[in-house]
């Protein structure tokens, strides 16, 4: 089960990063702010994925 969830998580993180890149290009976010945007979104998505895994594990 954990291997399926890890594959799912990698797929989700890849797509979120791709959409974040599109957002940065569309909104013309300066290059110096982009790493902060990516870091914030990645941390929040990782927290969401971990909490959903824990919920699945103990449900």
mmCIF file of C-alpha atoms in Angstrom:
data_model
loop_
_atom_site.group_PDB
_atom_site.id
_atom_site.type_symbol
_atom_site.label_atom_id
_atom_site.label_comp_id
_atom_site.label_asym_id
_atom_site.label_seq_id
_atom_site.Cartn_x
_atom_site.Cartn_y
_atom_site.Cartn_z
ATOM 1 C CA UNK A 1 0.000 0.000 0.000
ATOM 2 C CA UNK A 2 2.813 2.411 0.814
ATOM 3 C CA UNK A 3 4.412 1.935 -2.611
ATOM 4 C CA UNK A 4 1.154 2.825 -4.366
ATOM 5 C CA UNK A 5 0.783 5.915 -2.199
ATOM 6 C CA UNK A 6 4.400 6.998 -2.882
ATOM 7 C CA UNK A 7 3.832 6.713 -6.639
ATOM 8 C CA UNK A 8 0.597 8.671 -6.259
ATOM 9 C CA UNK A 9 2.382 11.343 -4.178
ATOM 10 C CA UNK A 10 5.174 11.758 -6.748
ATOM 11 C CA UNK A 11 2.589 12.115 -9.509
ATOM 12 C CA UNK A 12 0.674 14.730 -7.493
ATOM 13 C CA UNK A 13 3.824 16.727 -6.615
ATOM 14 C CA UNK A 14 4.967 16.709 -10.255
ATOM 15 C CA UNK A 15 1.621 18.011 -11.477
ATOM 16 C CA UNK A 16 1.399 20.650 -8.740
ATOM 17 C CA UNK A 17 4.909 21.890 -9.618
ATOM 18 C CA UNK A 18 3.984 22.028 -13.290
ATOM 19 C CA UNK A 19 0.866 24.063 -12.484
ATOM 20 C CA UNK A 20 2.893 26.330 -10.162
ATOM 21 C CA UNK A 21 5.324 26.998 -12.984
ATOM 22 C CA UNK A 22 2.421 27.920 -15.256
ATOM 23 C CA UNK A 23 1.068 30.227 -12.555
ATOM 24 C CA UNK A 24 4.439 31.949 -12.181
ATOM 25 C CA UNK A 25 4.651 32.493 -15.923
ATOM 26 C CA UNK A 26 1.059 33.682 -16.270
ATOM 27 C CA UNK A 27 1.189 36.102 -13.319
ATOM 28 C CA UNK A 28 4.724 37.209 -14.251
ATOM 29 C CA UNK A 29 6.111 36.566 -10.777
ATOM 30 C CA UNK A 30 9.719 37.824 -10.563
ATOM 31 C CA UNK A 31 12.506 35.235 -10.662
ATOM 32 C CA UNK A 32 13.679 36.064 -7.142
ATOM 33 C CA UNK A 33 10.232 35.294 -5.648
ATOM 34 C CA UNK A 34 9.602 32.053 -7.535
ATOM 35 C CA UNK A 35 11.640 29.773 -5.230
ATOM 36 C CA UNK A 36 9.623 31.001 -2.248
ATOM 37 C CA UNK A 37 6.356 30.310 -4.101
ATOM 38 C CA UNK A 38 7.496 26.798 -5.061
ATOM 39 C CA UNK A 39 8.751 26.054 -1.540
ATOM 40 C CA UNK A 40 5.522 27.206 0.094
ATOM 41 C CA UNK A 41 3.296 25.223 -2.254
ATOM 42 C CA UNK A 42 5.474 22.101 -2.001
ATOM 43 C CA UNK A 43 5.469 22.208 1.794
ATOM 44 C CA UNK A 44 1.688 22.625 1.941
ATOM 45 C CA UNK A 45 1.060 19.804 -0.554
ATOM 46 C CA UNK A 46 3.488 17.529 1.306
ATOM 47 C CA UNK A 47 1.658 18.199 4.583
ATOM 48 C CA UNK A 48 -1.623 17.417 2.827
ATOM 49 C CA UNK A 49 -0.246 14.153 1.401
ATOM 50 C CA UNK A 50 1.201 13.043 4.743
ATOM 51 C CA UNK A 51 -2.020 13.788 6.586
ATOM 52 C CA UNK A 52 -4.086 11.931 3.987
ATOM 53 C CA UNK A 53 -1.728 8.923 4.230
ATOM 54 C CA UNK A 54 -2.079 8.884 8.017
ATOM 55 C CA UNK A 55 -5.850 9.102 7.696
ATOM 56 C CA UNK A 56 -5.902 6.176 5.239
ATOM 57 C CA UNK A 57 -3.510 4.196 7.426
ATOM 58 C CA UNK A 58 -5.580 4.533 10.610
ATOM 59 C CA UNK A 59 -9.086 4.553 9.115
#
